């Protein structure tokens, strides 16, 4: 089969490798769509060393083989992949907080991922796609589950006012997750025209953009701070402090952004306002329903609405071009899908 590897900054190499075979408790899927994540762009652009394995973790596909009995999936099933491989024995795994497993590994990071034709995965990591959700939209389950998990951690509830900092895919999907949890209104900061349009289409009540966005947002919240801030920017931005500035006393700032530098922290604001400052990593199963279950239900409710986020599609043999398109927001890109 063919698999892609990031060999250096800005360049992928397509290699012919052995098609995987499943061990007991595993399945092999034929990959149909794999999204380019902002974290993937960090290594593609040189911010982090590229993984030694085939990357890609926003994955959907079709089961072609399952090893062992008693699994919830069968050959021919259409599935989304929760790309976490965990021990399933420790305290974190037993309580549904498997994203905190000390032996946690990630497909596309430390294990081969989805920019390939076939992939071997634990059978427990496969979630059947609802009938209304095709492979393209199904690959959005992973980033949407990230947003669902953060909203759950922050306890977004009925009547809350939420600010989402950043309008990449995770920020945009955080609008949907917050509103589904009961938020009365969601405000968003966005840098690019396509992000502003998408935020409005997904239900943002206000979109702040341009060089005065931070000042405009502060002017709107100075006398009536918001309940919760969802930070999705990361990088070298000062968005944690911005969140502490915007949130009410006793409110919550939940951090999703991948920071490439050590951010500063206004500890006095954190203490005086008694703000809950939370990190949110991926997704888990905090109760009877996994974050992935909630994400797939949301996708099934309005699949065409979510499809609007997928602005570009490239075959696997054009993955380098696809990554350059994802990195250059002048292209109009939001979510770039690599399809095979």
Short mmCIF file of C-alpha atoms in Angstrom, two decimals:
data_model
loop_
_atom_site.label_atom_id
_atom_site.label_comp_id
_atom_site.label_asym_id
_atom_site.label_seq_id
_atom_site.Cartn_x
_atom_site.Cartn_y
_atom_site.Cartn_z
CA UNK A 1 0.00 0.00 0.00
CA UNK A 2 0.95 3.68 -0.19
CA UNK A 3 1.59 5.78 2.94
CA UNK A 4 2.80 9.37 3.30
CA UNK A 5 5.65 10.49 5.56
CA UNK A 6 6.77 14.05 6.31
CA UNK A 7 10.46 13.86 5.47
CA UNK A 8 11.32 17.51 6.06
CA UNK A 9 9.69 20.90 6.54
CA UNK A 10 7.15 21.47 3.80
CA UNK A 11 7.53 18.10 2.06
CA UNK A 12 5.89 14.65 2.14
CA UNK A 13 7.27 11.46 0.68
CA UNK A 14 4.97 8.71 -0.62
CA UNK A 15 6.28 5.24 0.18
CA UNK A 16 5.18 1.74 -0.68
CA UNK A 17 4.93 -0.20 2.57
CA UNK A 18 3.45 -3.49 3.71
CA UNK A 19 -0.30 -3.46 4.17
CA UNK A 20 -0.99 -4.05 7.89
CA UNK A 21 -2.57 -7.22 9.28
CA UNK A 22 -4.65 -7.14 12.46
CA UNK A 23 -3.57 -8.79 15.68
CA UNK A 24 -6.18 -10.08 18.13
CA UNK A 25 -8.56 -7.30 19.10
CA UNK A 26 -7.60 -5.17 16.13
CA UNK A 27 -9.15 -4.19 12.81
CA UNK A 28 -7.79 -2.98 9.51
CA UNK A 29 -9.68 -0.19 7.78
CA UNK A 30 -9.53 1.17 4.24
CA UNK A 31 -9.05 4.88 4.82
CA UNK A 32 -11.43 7.11 2.92
CA UNK A 33 -10.79 10.56 4.38
CA UNK A 34 -8.25 12.09 6.76
CA UNK A 35 -8.30 15.75 7.72
CA UNK A 36 -5.29 18.04 8.02
CA UNK A 37 -5.22 19.29 11.61
CA UNK A 38 -3.62 22.48 12.87
CA UNK A 39 -1.29 20.34 14.98
CA UNK A 40 -0.17 18.59 11.76
CA UNK A 41 0.72 21.99 10.32
CA UNK A 42 3.03 22.66 13.27
CA UNK A 43 5.42 19.91 12.17
CA UNK A 44 4.87 20.55 8.45
CA UNK A 45 5.94 24.18 8.91
CA UNK A 46 8.90 23.33 11.14
CA UNK A 47 7.48 24.23 14.56
CA UNK A 48 7.92 20.66 15.82
CA UNK A 49 10.00 17.75 14.50
CA UNK A 50 7.89 15.61 12.15
CA UNK A 51 6.79 12.22 13.49
CA UNK A 52 8.77 9.18 12.43
CA UNK A 53 5.49 7.45 11.56
CA UNK A 54 2.82 8.15 8.95
CA UNK A 55 0.83 11.10 10.35
CA UNK A 56 -2.90 11.86 10.28
CA UNK A 57 -5.47 11.41 13.07
CA UNK A 58 -8.81 12.77 11.76
CA UNK A 59 -9.80 9.51 10.12
CA UNK A 60 -12.81 7.78 8.60
CA UNK A 61 -12.90 4.59 6.58
CA UNK A 62 -14.36 1.15 5.96
CA UNK A 63 -13.57 -1.96 7.99
CA UNK A 64 -11.96 -4.63 5.80
CA UNK A 65 -10.79 -7.14 8.42
CA UNK A 66 -11.29 -7.81 12.13
CA UNK A 67 -9.28 -10.25 14.24
CA UNK A 68 -11.00 -12.04 17.11
CA UNK A 69 -14.62 -12.22 18.26
CA UNK A 70 -16.97 -10.02 20.22
CA UNK A 71 -16.12 -6.73 18.55
CA UNK A 72 -18.75 -4.08 17.80
CA UNK A 73 -17.70 -3.73 14.15
CA UNK A 74 -17.64 -6.07 11.14
CA UNK A 75 -16.10 -5.96 7.68
CA UNK A 76 -17.99 -3.48 5.54
CA UNK A 77 -18.88 -1.15 8.42
CA UNK A 78 -18.26 2.56 7.87
CA UNK A 79 -16.43 4.01 10.85
CA UNK A 80 -14.76 7.03 12.41
CA UNK A 81 -11.52 6.38 14.29
CA UNK A 82 -10.85 7.62 17.80
CA UNK A 83 -7.06 7.70 17.41
CA UNK A 84 -6.07 6.86 20.99
CA UNK A 85 -4.36 3.61 21.96
CA UNK A 86 -4.47 3.10 25.73
CA UNK A 87 -3.84 0.35 28.25
CA UNK A 88 -7.51 -0.10 29.29
CA UNK A 89 -6.35 -1.21 32.76
CA UNK A 90 -5.25 1.87 34.76
CA UNK A 91 -7.41 4.19 36.86
CA UNK A 92 -7.79 6.64 33.99
CA UNK A 93 -8.96 3.98 31.54
CA UNK A 94 -11.32 2.32 34.03
CA UNK A 95 -13.07 5.63 34.76
CA UNK A 96 -13.46 6.72 31.15
CA UNK A 97 -10.66 9.29 31.38
CA UNK A 98 -8.46 7.26 29.05
CA UNK A 99 -7.02 10.41 27.52
CA UNK A 100 -5.02 10.60 30.78
CA UNK A 101 -3.62 7.06 30.50
CA UNK A 102 0.12 7.07 31.26
CA UNK A 103 0.63 4.64 28.35
CA UNK A 104 -1.42 6.78 25.98
CA UNK A 105 -0.32 6.69 22.31
CA UNK A 106 -1.80 8.50 19.34
CA UNK A 107 -2.31 7.27 15.80
CA UNK A 108 -0.48 9.66 13.50
CA UNK A 109 1.92 10.76 16.22
CA UNK A 110 3.61 7.78 17.83
CA UNK A 111 1.83 5.11 15.77
CA UNK A 112 1.06 5.07 12.06
CA UNK A 113 -1.89 7.25 11.15
CA UNK A 114 -4.35 8.08 8.44
CA UNK A 115 -2.42 9.57 5.51
CA UNK A 116 -2.27 6.13 3.95
CA UNK A 117 -4.49 3.63 2.16
CA UNK A 118 -4.95 1.20 5.07
CA UNK A 119 -4.59 1.44 8.83
CA UNK A 120 -4.48 -1.04 11.71
CA UNK A 121 -6.38 0.13 14.79
CA UNK A 122 -7.74 -1.34 18.03
CA UNK A 123 -11.32 -2.44 17.41
CA UNK A 124 -12.41 -0.49 20.51
CA UNK A 125 -11.33 2.75 18.78
CA UNK A 126 -13.88 2.42 15.97
CA UNK A 127 -17.22 4.24 16.05
CA UNK A 128 -19.84 3.33 13.41
CA UNK A 129 -20.91 6.25 11.26
CA UNK A 130 -24.61 7.15 11.38
CA UNK A 131 -26.48 6.58 8.12
CA UNK A 132 -26.65 10.33 7.45
CA UNK A 133 -22.88 10.79 7.80
CA UNK A 134 -20.59 9.96 4.89
CA UNK A 135 -16.83 9.42 5.08
CA UNK A 136 -16.02 13.06 4.38
CA UNK A 137 -18.15 14.46 7.19
CA UNK A 138 -17.32 11.48 9.41
CA UNK A 139 -13.66 12.50 9.54
CA UNK A 140 -14.82 15.65 11.35
CA UNK A 141 -15.83 13.51 14.33
CA UNK A 142 -12.31 13.75 15.77
CA UNK A 143 -12.01 17.57 15.91
CA UNK A 144 -15.65 17.90 16.96
CA UNK A 145 -15.04 15.44 19.82
CA UNK A 146 -12.16 17.68 20.95
CA UNK A 147 -14.59 20.59 21.18
CA UNK A 148 -17.26 18.49 22.90
CA UNK A 149 -14.73 17.36 25.52
CA UNK A 150 -13.63 20.92 26.28
CA UNK A 151 -17.21 22.14 26.63
CA UNK A 152 -17.97 19.27 28.99
CA UNK A 153 -14.89 20.02 31.12
CA UNK A 154 -15.87 23.69 31.33
CA UNK A 155 -19.44 22.75 32.33
CA UNK A 156 -21.02 24.93 29.68
CA UNK A 157 -24.72 24.94 30.45
CA UNK A 158 -28.07 26.53 29.84
CA UNK A 159 -27.88 30.31 29.48
CA UNK A 160 -24.09 30.61 29.53
CA UNK A 161 -22.33 33.23 27.46
CA UNK A 162 -19.19 31.90 25.80
CA UNK A 163 -16.28 33.48 23.95
CA UNK A 164 -14.24 31.28 21.60
CA UNK A 165 -10.79 32.67 20.87
CA UNK A 166 -9.75 31.54 17.40
CA UNK A 167 -11.75 30.29 14.42
CA UNK A 168 -9.76 27.40 13.06
CA UNK A 169 -11.60 24.09 12.81
CA UNK A 170 -11.54 23.49 16.57
CA UNK A 171 -12.73 27.01 17.33
CA UNK A 172 -15.54 26.80 14.80
CA UNK A 173 -16.66 23.41 16.08
CA UNK A 174 -16.54 24.78 19.64
CA UNK A 175 -19.40 27.09 18.62
CA UNK A 176 -21.53 24.07 17.79
CA UNK A 177 -20.53 22.16 20.91
CA UNK A 178 -21.22 25.13 23.21
CA UNK A 179 -24.62 25.84 21.69
CA UNK A 180 -25.56 22.15 21.86
CA UNK A 181 -24.67 22.23 25.58
CA UNK A 182 -27.09 25.10 26.14
CA UNK A 183 -25.04 28.28 25.71
CA UNK A 184 -27.25 31.31 25.19
CA UNK A 185 -24.80 32.99 22.85
CA UNK A 186 -21.29 32.41 21.56
CA UNK A 187 -18.87 35.11 20.41
CA UNK A 188 -15.82 34.29 18.32
CA UNK A 189 -12.60 35.95 17.20
CA UNK A 190 -11.61 35.23 13.59
CA UNK A 191 -8.73 36.39 11.41
CA UNK A 192 -9.85 35.40 7.91
CA UNK A 193 -12.93 36.06 5.79
CA UNK A 194 -13.77 32.36 5.34
CA UNK A 195 -13.57 31.86 9.10
CA UNK A 196 -15.89 34.80 9.75
CA UNK A 197 -18.44 33.43 7.32
CA UNK A 198 -18.23 29.93 8.77
CA UNK A 199 -18.58 31.21 12.35
CA UNK A 200 -21.75 33.07 11.47
CA UNK A 201 -23.14 30.04 9.61
CA UNK A 202 -22.49 27.81 12.62
CA UNK A 203 -24.39 30.09 14.97
CA UNK A 204 -21.96 32.62 16.43
CA UNK A 205 -23.87 35.64 17.70
CA UNK A 206 -20.91 38.00 17.22
CA UNK A 207 -17.68 37.65 15.26
CA UNK A 208 -14.75 39.92 16.13
CA UNK A 209 -12.04 40.42 13.54
CA UNK A 210 -9.29 42.75 12.41
CA UNK A 211 -6.62 44.66 14.34
CA UNK A 212 -9.12 46.03 16.86
CA UNK A 213 -10.77 42.66 17.63
CA UNK A 214 -9.28 42.34 21.13
CA UNK A 215 -10.21 45.92 22.05
CA UNK A 216 -13.71 45.55 20.61
CA UNK A 217 -14.28 42.34 22.51
CA UNK A 218 -13.06 43.87 25.74
CA UNK A 219 -15.35 46.87 25.22
CA UNK A 220 -18.31 44.51 24.89
CA UNK A 221 -17.46 42.47 27.99
CA UNK A 222 -16.05 45.11 30.34
CA UNK A 223 -19.32 45.68 32.18
CA UNK A 224 -20.72 42.19 31.61
CA UNK A 225 -17.96 39.56 31.45
CA UNK A 226 -18.70 36.19 29.88
CA UNK A 227 -19.10 32.93 31.77
CA UNK A 228 -16.63 30.79 29.83
CA UNK A 229 -13.73 31.36 27.42
CA UNK A 230 -12.58 28.59 25.08
CA UNK A 231 -8.98 29.25 23.95
CA UNK A 232 -8.10 27.55 20.64
CA UNK A 233 -5.27 29.70 19.25
CA UNK A 234 -2.08 28.49 20.94
CA UNK A 235 1.19 29.19 19.12
CA UNK A 236 2.85 32.22 20.67
CA UNK A 237 -0.38 34.12 21.34
CA UNK A 238 -1.23 35.80 24.65
CA UNK A 239 -4.70 34.30 24.59
CA UNK A 240 -4.67 32.73 28.07
CA UNK A 241 -4.28 36.17 29.60
CA UNK A 242 -6.89 37.50 27.19
CA UNK A 243 -9.27 34.85 28.43
CA UNK A 244 -8.60 35.77 32.06
CA UNK A 245 -9.35 39.37 31.09
CA UNK A 246 -12.69 38.56 29.47
CA UNK A 247 -14.17 35.99 31.85
CA UNK A 248 -16.32 36.85 34.85
CA UNK A 249 -15.35 36.23 38.46
CA UNK A 250 -15.75 32.54 39.17
CA UNK A 251 -15.84 31.77 35.46
CA UNK A 252 -13.78 29.31 33.46
CA UNK A 253 -11.06 29.47 30.81
CA UNK A 254 -10.48 26.16 29.03
CA UNK A 255 -7.30 25.88 26.94
CA UNK A 256 -7.24 23.84 23.73
CA UNK A 257 -4.55 25.64 21.73
CA UNK A 258 -1.19 24.00 21.06
CA UNK A 259 1.42 26.46 22.31
CA UNK A 260 4.84 26.54 20.66
CA UNK A 261 6.26 28.84 23.34
CA UNK A 262 5.72 29.01 27.11
CA UNK A 263 2.81 31.44 27.53
CA UNK A 264 2.75 34.09 30.24
CA UNK A 265 0.08 33.97 32.93
CA UNK A 266 -1.48 36.80 34.92
CA UNK A 267 -1.61 34.84 38.16
CA UNK A 268 -3.10 37.78 40.08
CA UNK A 269 -6.15 37.87 37.79
CA UNK A 270 -6.46 34.10 38.12
CA UNK A 271 -6.46 34.33 41.93
CA UNK A 272 -8.48 37.50 42.45
CA UNK A 273 -11.24 36.41 40.07
CA UNK A 274 -11.14 32.77 41.24
CA UNK A 275 -11.14 31.63 37.64
CA UNK A 276 -11.04 27.93 36.83
CA UNK A 277 -8.20 27.49 34.32
CA UNK A 278 -8.41 24.09 32.62
CA UNK A 279 -6.38 22.23 30.06
CA UNK A 280 -8.26 20.02 27.63
CA UNK A 281 -6.34 17.37 25.73
CA UNK A 282 -8.45 15.17 23.47
CA UNK A 283 -11.63 13.25 24.35
CA UNK A 284 -12.82 10.47 26.61
CA UNK A 285 -15.92 8.76 27.97
CA UNK A 286 -16.98 10.73 31.06
CA UNK A 287 -20.28 8.83 31.35
CA UNK A 288 -22.45 6.44 29.36
CA UNK A 289 -21.68 8.32 26.15
CA UNK A 290 -18.20 9.01 24.82
CA UNK A 291 -17.32 12.43 23.48
CA UNK A 292 -17.11 10.72 20.08
CA UNK A 293 -20.73 9.53 20.45
CA UNK A 294 -21.90 13.08 21.06
CA UNK A 295 -19.82 14.37 18.15
CA UNK A 296 -21.28 11.81 15.72
CA UNK A 297 -24.81 12.61 16.86
CA UNK A 298 -24.19 16.30 16.16
CA UNK A 299 -22.75 15.51 12.73
CA UNK A 300 -25.77 13.36 11.90
CA UNK A 301 -28.17 16.15 12.87
CA UNK A 302 -27.01 18.49 10.09
CA UNK A 303 -24.33 16.87 7.93
CA UNK A 304 -24.49 19.43 5.12
CA UNK A 305 -23.95 22.26 7.58
CA UNK A 306 -20.72 20.64 8.73
CA UNK A 307 -19.64 19.81 5.19
CA UNK A 308 -19.25 23.54 4.53
CA UNK A 309 -16.12 23.47 6.70
CA UNK A 310 -14.40 21.14 4.23
CA UNK A 311 -13.14 23.68 1.73
CA UNK A 312 -10.53 21.62 -0.14
CA UNK A 313 -10.03 17.96 -1.04
CA UNK A 314 -6.87 16.30 -2.34
CA UNK A 315 -5.99 12.71 -3.23
CA UNK A 316 -3.25 11.05 -1.22
CA UNK A 317 -0.69 11.49 -4.01
CA UNK A 318 -1.16 15.29 -3.74
CA UNK A 319 -0.76 15.48 0.04
CA UNK A 320 2.08 18.04 -0.05
CA UNK A 321 -0.10 20.36 -2.12
CA UNK A 322 -2.95 19.78 0.30
CA UNK A 323 -0.81 20.74 3.30
CA UNK A 324 0.43 23.91 1.59
CA UNK A 325 -3.20 24.82 0.90
CA UNK A 326 -4.13 24.23 4.54
CA UNK A 327 -1.21 26.36 5.72
CA UNK A 328 -2.02 29.30 3.42
CA UNK A 329 -5.29 30.86 4.59
CA UNK A 330 -5.24 33.10 1.51
CA UNK A 331 -6.41 29.94 -0.28
CA UNK A 332 -9.72 30.23 1.58
CA UNK A 333 -9.05 26.98 3.42
CA UNK A 334 -10.68 25.90 6.63
CA UNK A 335 -10.56 22.10 6.65
CA UNK A 336 -8.48 20.29 4.02
CA UNK A 337 -9.29 16.61 3.51
CA UNK A 338 -6.88 14.04 2.11
CA UNK A 339 -8.98 11.34 0.47
CA UNK A 340 -8.14 7.90 -0.84
#
